[in-house]
Amino acid sequence: MMALHPPKTLYKFPMGAINNPVVVKNITAAGLEELYIDVNILGNLLICFDAESSATVVSAGEEHLLPERIERVERSLVIEGRNMGTYFRHRQKQKILTEIHLPLQTKVNASFMAGVIILNGGEGDVDIKGQFGEVAGITHSKNVNISLRGGDVSLNELSGKASLNISFGSATLGWKELRGTEQVNIHCGFGGVDLLLPSHITPIEEHGGLFKKKKIATLSGTTIHATVGFGGLDVLNWDLEGSDEK
């Protein structure tokens, strides 16, 4: 189930919001297992996991900045673009918007220099590496790995193993309820981490060393570790803070 209060990014870029697309691709969904992305300037990407017979890619923006390659290769949907040089030569006058619809179990393997990835569901593994940008939304994946040099991570309802590493930026993670399956590690070098949790959950503050550390552990099996080098580390009440996400 989707969280009661989806992250605000999903309101800023709702499904079906792209008008006058430059690229419209339909790909056979049967047997599709992976979304592979390697793009310099990614723009804003919304990934939905509701495709049945046909996966789709819809993009809008300046054509010279859109990915050069969008095609299915065996069991992977491959999206590639080397648009950094074009970006610096011609600059960017329009936002790059891309919406992708995939089968529920599709894995996401993405790398980019700059961009925003918004996850809207999905149960496959998620592996995202970015230099500068944002990863946001809701995922039901049991294996999530996200690494950003600079930027923000805002995710709700992580329900399995997750490793989040941010050199400079922030992370906001929210759970309406904890089910005992969450095994989450968050590390932020410089910035801040906010954990939105049910009101009855009490964190354990870990002392020692230069870093701020907090741990959440429940009898049902949930373990959440958060570490911040320089910045804030706060545990907030989901019921009070979640309603402000809009």
PDB file of C-alpha atoms in Angstrom:
ATOM      1  CA  MET A   1       0.000   0.000   0.000  1.00  0.00           C
ATOM      2  CA  MET A   2       1.089   3.550  -0.684  1.00  0.00           C
ATOM      3  CA  ALA A   3       1.774   5.706   2.355  1.00  0.00           C
ATOM      4  CA  LEU A   4      -0.981   8.005   3.506  1.00  0.00           C
ATOM      5  CA  HIS A   5       1.119  11.093   2.749  1.00  0.00           C
ATOM      6  CA  PRO A   6       3.330  10.639  -0.347  1.00  0.00           C
ATOM      7  CA  PRO A   7       6.477  12.811  -0.503  1.00  0.00           C
ATOM      8  CA  LYS A   8       5.870  16.310  -1.843  1.00  0.00           C
ATOM      9  CA  THR A   9       7.898  15.544  -4.983  1.00  0.00           C
ATOM     10  CA  LEU A  10       5.068  13.330  -6.240  1.00  0.00           C
ATOM     11  CA  TYR A  11       2.746  16.320  -6.087  1.00  0.00           C
ATOM     12  CA  LYS A  12       5.202  18.513  -7.993  1.00  0.00           C
ATOM     13  CA  PHE A  13       5.545  15.952 -10.804  1.00  0.00           C
ATOM     14  CA  PRO A  14       2.336  13.872 -10.840  1.00  0.00           C
ATOM     15  CA  MET A  15       1.797  10.950 -13.188  1.00  0.00           C
ATOM     16  CA  GLY A  16       0.561  12.028 -16.610  1.00  0.00           C
ATOM     17  CA  ALA A  17       1.820  15.596 -16.254  1.00  0.00           C
ATOM     18  CA  ILE A  18       3.940  15.651 -19.448  1.00  0.00           C
ATOM     19  CA  ASN A  19       2.434  17.686 -22.277  1.00  0.00           C
ATOM     20  CA  ASN A  20       3.751  17.783 -25.866  1.00  0.00           C
ATOM     21  CA  PRO A  21       6.292  14.959 -25.473  1.00  0.00           C
ATOM     22  CA  VAL A  22       9.263  14.800 -27.825  1.00  0.00           C
ATOM     23  CA  VAL A  23       9.812  11.070 -27.240  1.00  0.00           C
ATOM     24  CA  VAL A  24       7.156   8.361 -26.905  1.00  0.00           C
ATOM     25  CA  LYS A  25       8.384   4.764 -26.807  1.00  0.00           C
ATOM     26  CA  ASN A  26       6.404   1.568 -26.280  1.00  0.00           C
ATOM     27  CA  ILE A  27       8.347  -1.544 -25.329  1.00  0.00           C
ATOM     28  CA  THR A  28       7.064  -5.078 -24.828  1.00  0.00           C
ATOM     29  CA  ALA A  29       6.839  -5.640 -21.073  1.00  0.00           C
ATOM     30  CA  ALA A  30       6.909  -9.447 -21.110  1.00  0.00           C
ATOM     31  CA  GLY A  31      10.229 -10.687 -19.709  1.00  0.00           C
ATOM     32  CA  LEU A  32      11.484  -7.192 -18.867  1.00  0.00           C
ATOM     33  CA  GLU A  33      13.572  -7.415 -15.693  1.00  0.00           C
ATOM     34  CA  GLU A  34      15.723  -4.288 -15.472  1.00  0.00           C
ATOM     35  CA  LEU A  35      15.732  -0.563 -16.136  1.00  0.00           C
ATOM     36  CA  TYR A  36      19.324   0.472 -16.877  1.00  0.00           C
ATOM     37  CA  ILE A  37      20.063   4.210 -16.931  1.00  0.00           C
ATOM     38  CA  ASP A  38      23.391   5.912 -17.621  1.00  0.00           C
ATOM     39  CA  VAL A  39      22.797   9.587 -18.392  1.00  0.00           C
ATOM     40  CA  ASN A  40      24.836  12.717 -17.614  1.00  0.00           C
ATOM     41  CA  ILE A  41      22.050  15.293 -17.241  1.00  0.00           C
ATOM     42  CA  LEU A  42      18.986  13.256 -16.362  1.00  0.00           C
ATOM     43  CA  GLY A  43      16.449  15.975 -15.600  1.00  0.00           C
ATOM     44  CA  ASN A  44      13.316  14.898 -13.731  1.00  0.00           C
ATOM     45  CA  LEU A  45      12.433  11.217 -14.017  1.00  0.00           C
ATOM     46  CA  LEU A  46       9.268   9.602 -12.647  1.00  0.00           C
ATOM     47  CA  ILE A  47       9.287   5.787 -12.570  1.00  0.00           C
ATOM     48  CA  CYS A  48       5.939   4.007 -12.144  1.00  0.00           C
ATOM     49  CA  PHE A  49       5.570   0.257 -11.791  1.00  0.00           C
ATOM     50  CA  ASP A  50       2.144  -0.443 -13.235  1.00  0.00           C
ATOM     51  CA  ALA A  51       2.889  -1.692 -16.767  1.00  0.00           C
ATOM     52  CA  GLU A  52       1.298  -4.930 -17.942  1.00  0.00           C
ATOM     53  CA  SER A  53       1.624  -5.704 -21.654  1.00  0.00           C
ATOM     54  CA  SER A  54       3.621  -2.623 -22.654  1.00  0.00           C
ATOM     55  CA  ALA A  55       6.282  -0.557 -20.899  1.00  0.00           C
ATOM     56  CA  THR A  56       6.380   3.109 -21.912  1.00  0.00           C
ATOM     57  CA  VAL A  57       8.873   5.969 -21.956  1.00  0.00           C
ATOM     58  CA  VAL A  58       7.612   9.530 -22.471  1.00  0.00           C
ATOM     59  CA  SER A  59      10.014  12.500 -22.485  1.00  0.00           C
ATOM     60  CA  ALA A  60       9.704  16.235 -22.958  1.00  0.00           C
ATOM     61  CA  GLY A  61      12.407  18.874 -23.225  1.00  0.00           C
ATOM     62  CA  GLU A  62      14.987  20.093 -25.700  1.00  0.00           C
ATOM     63  CA  GLU A  63      15.751  17.276 -28.110  1.00  0.00           C
ATOM     64  CA  HIS A  64      19.523  17.714 -27.947  1.00  0.00           C
ATOM     65  CA  LEU A  65      19.437  17.076 -24.187  1.00  0.00           C
ATOM     66  CA  LEU A  66      17.234  13.969 -24.249  1.00  0.00           C
ATOM     67  CA  PRO A  67      18.805  10.481 -24.102  1.00  0.00           C
ATOM     68  CA  GLU A  68      20.353   9.291 -27.365  1.00  0.00           C
ATOM     69  CA  ARG A  69      19.482   5.671 -26.699  1.00  0.00           C
ATOM     70  CA  ILE A  70      16.186   4.232 -25.474  1.00  0.00           C
ATOM     71  CA  GLU A  71      15.775   0.589 -26.397  1.00  0.00           C
ATOM     72  CA  ARG A  72      15.224  -2.878 -25.053  1.00  0.00           C
ATOM     73  CA  VAL A  73      18.303  -5.099 -24.950  1.00  0.00           C
ATOM     74  CA  GLU A  74      17.357  -8.661 -24.024  1.00  0.00           C
ATOM     75  CA  ARG A  75      15.738  -8.342 -20.568  1.00  0.00           C
ATOM     76  CA  SER A  76      16.770  -4.725 -19.936  1.00  0.00           C
ATOM     77  CA  LEU A  77      15.332  -1.370 -20.944  1.00  0.00           C
ATOM     78  CA  VAL A  78      18.447   0.700 -21.648  1.00  0.00           C
ATOM     79  CA  ILE A  79      18.465   4.505 -21.474  1.00  0.00           C
ATOM     80  CA  GLU A  80      21.789   6.208 -22.185  1.00  0.00           C
ATOM     81  CA  GLY A  81      22.838   9.764 -22.878  1.00  0.00           C
ATOM     82  CA  ARG A  82      26.117  11.669 -23.039  1.00  0.00           C
ATOM     83  CA  ASN A  83      24.659  15.171 -22.979  1.00  0.00           C
ATOM     84  CA  MET A  84      27.074  16.999 -20.677  1.00  0.00           C
ATOM     85  CA  GLY A  85      28.949  18.690 -23.536  1.00  0.00           C
ATOM     86  CA  THR A  86      25.715  19.734 -25.235  1.00  0.00           C
ATOM     87  CA  TYR A  87      24.423  21.065 -21.938  1.00  0.00           C
ATOM     88  CA  PHE A  88      27.411  23.376 -21.497  1.00  0.00           C
ATOM     89  CA  ARG A  89      27.453  24.485 -25.139  1.00  0.00           C
ATOM     90  CA  HIS A  90      23.760  25.286 -25.498  1.00  0.00           C
ATOM     91  CA  ARG A  91      22.604  25.502 -21.881  1.00  0.00           C
ATOM     92  CA  GLN A  92      19.128  24.425 -20.858  1.00  0.00           C
ATOM     93  CA  LYS A  93      16.007  26.439 -21.620  1.00  0.00           C
ATOM     94  CA  GLN A  94      13.363  23.830 -20.757  1.00  0.00           C
ATOM     95  CA  LYS A  95      13.010  21.269 -17.999  1.00  0.00           C
ATOM     96  CA  ILE A  96      13.715  17.681 -18.964  1.00  0.00           C
ATOM     97  CA  LEU A  97      10.739  15.555 -17.899  1.00  0.00           C
ATOM     98  CA  THR A  98      10.566  11.788 -18.357  1.00  0.00           C
ATOM     99  CA  GLU A  99       7.891   9.343 -17.230  1.00  0.00           C
ATOM    100  CA  ILE A 100       8.472   5.592 -17.408  1.00  0.00           C
ATOM    101  CA  HIS A 101       5.989   2.784 -16.738  1.00  0.00           C
ATOM    102  CA  LEU A 102       7.453  -0.641 -15.936  1.00  0.00           C
ATOM    103  CA  PRO A 103       6.301  -4.029 -14.609  1.00  0.00           C
ATOM    104  CA  LEU A 104       6.060  -4.269 -10.816  1.00  0.00           C
ATOM    105  CA  GLN A 105       9.167  -6.415 -10.249  1.00  0.00           C
ATOM    106  CA  THR A 106      11.545  -4.462 -12.521  1.00  0.00           C
ATOM    107  CA  LYS A 107      14.988  -3.729 -11.068  1.00  0.00           C
ATOM    108  CA  VAL A 108      16.284  -0.162 -11.282  1.00  0.00           C
ATOM    109  CA  ASN A 109      19.992   0.350 -11.976  1.00  0.00           C
ATOM    110  CA  ALA A 110      20.672   4.047 -12.540  1.00  0.00           C
ATOM    111  CA  SER A 111      23.645   6.403 -12.606  1.00  0.00           C
ATOM    112  CA  PHE A 112      23.705  10.101 -13.427  1.00  0.00           C
ATOM    113  CA  MET A 113      25.702  13.294 -12.994  1.00  0.00           C
ATOM    114  CA  ALA A 114      22.729  15.527 -12.194  1.00  0.00           C
ATOM    115  CA  GLY A 115      19.049  14.771 -11.923  1.00  0.00           C
ATOM    116  CA  VAL A 116      15.986  13.798  -9.942  1.00  0.00           C
ATOM    117  CA  ILE A 117      14.567  10.277  -9.730  1.00  0.00           C
ATOM    118  CA  ILE A 118      11.081   9.789  -8.306  1.00  0.00           C
ATOM    119  CA  LEU A 119      10.013   6.238  -7.465  1.00  0.00           C
ATOM    120  CA  ASN A 120       6.300   5.464  -7.436  1.00  0.00           C
ATOM    121  CA  GLY A 121       6.007   1.888  -6.174  1.00  0.00           C
ATOM    122  CA  GLY A 122       7.960  -1.108  -7.427  1.00  0.00           C
ATOM    123  CA  GLU A 123       9.257  -4.273  -5.781  1.00  0.00           C
ATOM    124  CA  GLY A 124      12.509  -4.937  -7.668  1.00  0.00           C
ATOM    125  CA  ASP A 125      16.004  -4.080  -6.413  1.00  0.00           C
ATOM    126  CA  VAL A 126      16.960  -0.404  -6.546  1.00  0.00           C
ATOM    127  CA  ASP A 127      20.565   0.698  -7.131  1.00  0.00           C
ATOM    128  CA  ILE A 128      21.054   4.425  -7.773  1.00  0.00           C
ATOM    129  CA  LYS A 129      24.338   6.328  -7.949  1.00  0.00           C
ATOM    130  CA  GLY A 130      24.312  10.067  -8.569  1.00  0.00           C
ATOM    131  CA  GLN A 131      26.722  12.959  -8.318  1.00  0.00           C
ATOM    132  CA  PHE A 132      24.208  15.735  -7.624  1.00  0.00           C
ATOM    133  CA  GLY A 133      20.449  15.499  -7.361  1.00  0.00           C
ATOM    134  CA  GLU A 134      17.531  13.945  -5.565  1.00  0.00           C
ATOM    135  CA  VAL A 135      15.929  10.546  -5.067  1.00  0.00           C
ATOM    136  CA  ALA A 136      12.380  10.620  -3.738  1.00  0.00           C
ATOM    137  CA  GLY A 137       9.098   8.764  -3.572  1.00  0.00           C
ATOM    138  CA  ILE A 138       7.861   5.398  -2.386  1.00  0.00           C
ATOM    139  CA  THR A 139       9.381   1.970  -2.992  1.00  0.00           C
ATOM    140  CA  HIS A 140       8.464  -1.506  -1.779  1.00  0.00           C
ATOM    141  CA  SER A 141      11.821  -2.943  -2.838  1.00  0.00           C
ATOM    142  CA  LYS A 142      13.503  -5.304  -0.373  1.00  0.00           C
ATOM    143  CA  ASN A 143      16.981  -4.212  -1.460  1.00  0.00           C
ATOM    144  CA  VAL A 144      17.750  -0.499  -1.898  1.00  0.00           C
ATOM    145  CA  ASN A 145      21.182   1.082  -2.403  1.00  0.00           C
ATOM    146  CA  ILE A 146      21.454   4.826  -2.993  1.00  0.00           C
ATOM    147  CA  SER A 147      24.629   6.899  -3.134  1.00  0.00           C
ATOM    148  CA  LEU A 148      24.748  10.648  -3.782  1.00  0.00           C
ATOM    149  CA  ARG A 149      27.742  12.946  -3.622  1.00  0.00           C
ATOM    150  CA  GLY A 150      25.476  15.930  -3.098  1.00  0.00           C
ATOM    151  CA  GLY A 151      21.713  16.052  -2.804  1.00  0.00           C
ATOM    152  CA  ASP A 152      18.639  14.837  -0.998  1.00  0.00           C
ATOM    153  CA  VAL A 153      16.893  11.529  -0.411  1.00  0.00           C
ATOM    154  CA  SER A 154      13.219  11.534   0.582  1.00  0.00           C
ATOM    155  CA  LEU A 155      11.576   8.105   0.742  1.00  0.00           C
ATOM    156  CA  ASN A 156       8.560   6.610   2.467  1.00  0.00           C
ATOM    157  CA  GLU A 157       7.806   3.052   3.522  1.00  0.00           C
ATOM    158  CA  LEU A 158      11.202   1.402   3.030  1.00  0.00           C
ATOM    159  CA  SER A 159      10.370  -2.188   3.939  1.00  0.00           C
ATOM    160  CA  GLY A 160      13.548  -4.248   3.516  1.00  0.00           C
ATOM    161  CA  LYS A 161      17.310  -3.764   3.406  1.00  0.00           C
ATOM    162  CA  ALA A 162      18.396  -0.242   2.509  1.00  0.00           C
ATOM    163  CA  SER A 163      21.774   1.482   2.444  1.00  0.00           C
ATOM    164  CA  LEU A 164      21.769   5.248   1.881  1.00  0.00           C
ATOM    165  CA  ASN A 165      24.984   7.259   1.623  1.00  0.00           C
ATOM    166  CA  ILE A 166      25.025  11.024   1.094  1.00  0.00           C
ATOM    167  CA  SER A 167      28.264  12.986   1.220  1.00  0.00           C
ATOM    168  CA  PHE A 168      26.629  16.416   1.354  1.00  0.00           C
ATOM    169  CA  GLY A 169      22.879  16.945   1.670  1.00  0.00           C
ATOM    170  CA  SER A 170      19.973  15.475   3.578  1.00  0.00           C
ATOM    171  CA  ALA A 171      17.746  12.446   4.021  1.00  0.00           C
ATOM    172  CA  THR A 172      14.112  12.314   5.111  1.00  0.00           C
ATOM    173  CA  LEU A 173      12.672   8.844   5.642  1.00  0.00           C
ATOM    174  CA  GLY A 174       9.127   8.171   6.777  1.00  0.00           C
ATOM    175  CA  TRP A 175       7.145   5.192   8.033  1.00  0.00           C
ATOM    176  CA  LYS A 176       3.497   5.224   8.975  1.00  0.00           C
ATOM    177  CA  GLU A 177       4.144   1.885  10.660  1.00  0.00           C
ATOM    178  CA  LEU A 178       7.101  -0.454  11.133  1.00  0.00           C
ATOM    179  CA  ARG A 179       6.556  -4.087  10.143  1.00  0.00           C
ATOM    180  CA  GLY A 180       9.719  -5.727  11.474  1.00  0.00           C
ATOM    181  CA  THR A 181      11.321  -6.215   8.050  1.00  0.00           C
ATOM    182  CA  GLU A 182      13.142  -2.856   7.873  1.00  0.00           C
ATOM    183  CA  GLN A 183      16.961  -3.069   7.962  1.00  0.00           C
ATOM    184  CA  VAL A 184      18.083   0.453   7.118  1.00  0.00           C
ATOM    185  CA  ASN A 185      21.438   2.225   7.333  1.00  0.00           C
ATOM    186  CA  ILE A 186      21.694   5.957   6.583  1.00  0.00           C
ATOM    187  CA  HIS A 187      24.965   7.880   6.517  1.00  0.00           C
ATOM    188  CA  CYS A 188      25.145  11.607   5.812  1.00  0.00           C
ATOM    189  CA  GLY A 189      28.544  13.262   5.927  1.00  0.00           C
ATOM    190  CA  PHE A 190      27.468  16.906   6.033  1.00  0.00           C
ATOM    191  CA  GLY A 191      23.821  17.943   6.256  1.00  0.00           C
ATOM    192  CA  GLY A 192      20.990  16.332   8.146  1.00  0.00           C
ATOM    193  CA  VAL A 193      18.736  13.318   8.600  1.00  0.00           C
ATOM    194  CA  ASP A 194      15.071  13.329   9.636  1.00  0.00           C
ATOM    195  CA  LEU A 195      13.321  10.084  10.553  1.00  0.00           C
ATOM    196  CA  LEU A 196       9.517  10.228  10.643  1.00  0.00           C
ATOM    197  CA  LEU A 197       8.262   7.361  12.795  1.00  0.00           C
ATOM    198  CA  PRO A 198       5.097   6.219  14.571  1.00  0.00           C
ATOM    199  CA  SER A 199       4.604   8.085  17.840  1.00  0.00           C
ATOM    200  CA  HIS A 200       5.229   5.037  20.059  1.00  0.00           C
ATOM    201  CA  ILE A 201       8.750   4.412  18.691  1.00  0.00           C
ATOM    202  CA  THR A 202      11.615   5.662  20.875  1.00  0.00           C
ATOM    203  CA  PRO A 203      15.118   5.955  19.377  1.00  0.00           C
ATOM    204  CA  ILE A 204      18.351   5.032  21.137  1.00  0.00           C
ATOM    205  CA  GLU A 205      21.035   7.716  21.035  1.00  0.00           C
ATOM    206  CA  GLU A 206      24.482   6.185  20.587  1.00  0.00           C
ATOM    207  CA  HIS A 207      27.374   8.094  22.136  1.00  0.00           C
ATOM    208  CA  GLY A 208      31.060   8.090  21.329  1.00  0.00           C
ATOM    209  CA  GLY A 209      33.091   9.339  18.390  1.00  0.00           C
ATOM    210  CA  LEU A 210      32.668  12.478  16.331  1.00  0.00           C
ATOM    211  CA  PHE A 211      29.434  11.483  14.589  1.00  0.00           C
ATOM    212  CA  LYS A 212      25.847  11.821  15.727  1.00  0.00           C
ATOM    213  CA  LYS A 213      24.201   8.412  15.797  1.00  0.00           C
ATOM    214  CA  LYS A 214      20.721   7.127  16.499  1.00  0.00           C
ATOM    215  CA  LYS A 215      19.314   3.631  16.405  1.00  0.00           C
ATOM    216  CA  ILE A 216      15.750   2.395  16.205  1.00  0.00           C
ATOM    217  CA  ALA A 217      15.160  -1.240  17.120  1.00  0.00           C
ATOM    218  CA  THR A 218      11.833  -2.989  17.644  1.00  0.00           C
ATOM    219  CA  LEU A 219      10.933  -6.377  19.103  1.00  0.00           C
ATOM    220  CA  SER A 220       9.469  -7.376  15.746  1.00  0.00           C
ATOM    221  CA  GLY A 221      12.898  -7.063  14.078  1.00  0.00           C
ATOM    222  CA  THR A 222      13.187  -3.541  12.651  1.00  0.00           C
ATOM    223  CA  THR A 223      16.662  -1.986  12.847  1.00  0.00           C
ATOM    224  CA  ILE A 224      17.360   1.539  11.611  1.00  0.00           C
ATOM    225  CA  HIS A 225      20.807   3.126  12.043  1.00  0.00           C
ATOM    226  CA  ALA A 226      21.361   6.794  11.210  1.00  0.00           C
ATOM    227  CA  THR A 227      24.729   8.573  11.285  1.00  0.00           C
ATOM    228  CA  VAL A 228      25.497  12.240  10.586  1.00  0.00           C
ATOM    229  CA  GLY A 229      28.987  13.731  10.493  1.00  0.00           C
ATOM    230  CA  PHE A 230      28.146  17.437  10.712  1.00  0.00           C
ATOM    231  CA  GLY A 231      24.527  18.546  10.940  1.00  0.00           C
ATOM    232  CA  GLY A 232      21.227  17.561  12.486  1.00  0.00           C
ATOM    233  CA  LEU A 233      19.775  14.143  13.281  1.00  0.00           C
ATOM    234  CA  ASP A 234      16.137  14.225  14.361  1.00  0.00           C
ATOM    235  CA  VAL A 235      13.415  11.681  15.023  1.00  0.00           C
ATOM    236  CA  LEU A 236       9.949  13.118  14.413  1.00  0.00           C
ATOM    237  CA  ASN A 237       6.357  11.949  14.833  1.00  0.00           C
ATOM    238  CA  TRP A 238       4.955  10.716  11.496  1.00  0.00           C
ATOM    239  CA  ASP A 239       1.393  11.585  12.508  1.00  0.00           C
ATOM    240  CA  LEU A 240       2.358  15.221  13.084  1.00  0.00           C
ATOM    241  CA  GLU A 241       4.965  15.755  10.363  1.00  0.00           C
ATOM    242  CA  GLY A 242       3.660  13.494   7.578  1.00  0.00           C
ATOM    243  CA  SER A 243       0.611  15.652   6.991  1.00  0.00           C
ATOM    244  CA  ASP A 244       2.898  18.569   6.115  1.00  0.00           C
ATOM    245  CA  GLU A 245       4.534  16.744   3.174  1.00  0.00           C
ATOM    246  CA  LYS A 246       2.215  18.429   0.678  1.00  0.00           C
TER     247      LYS A 246
END
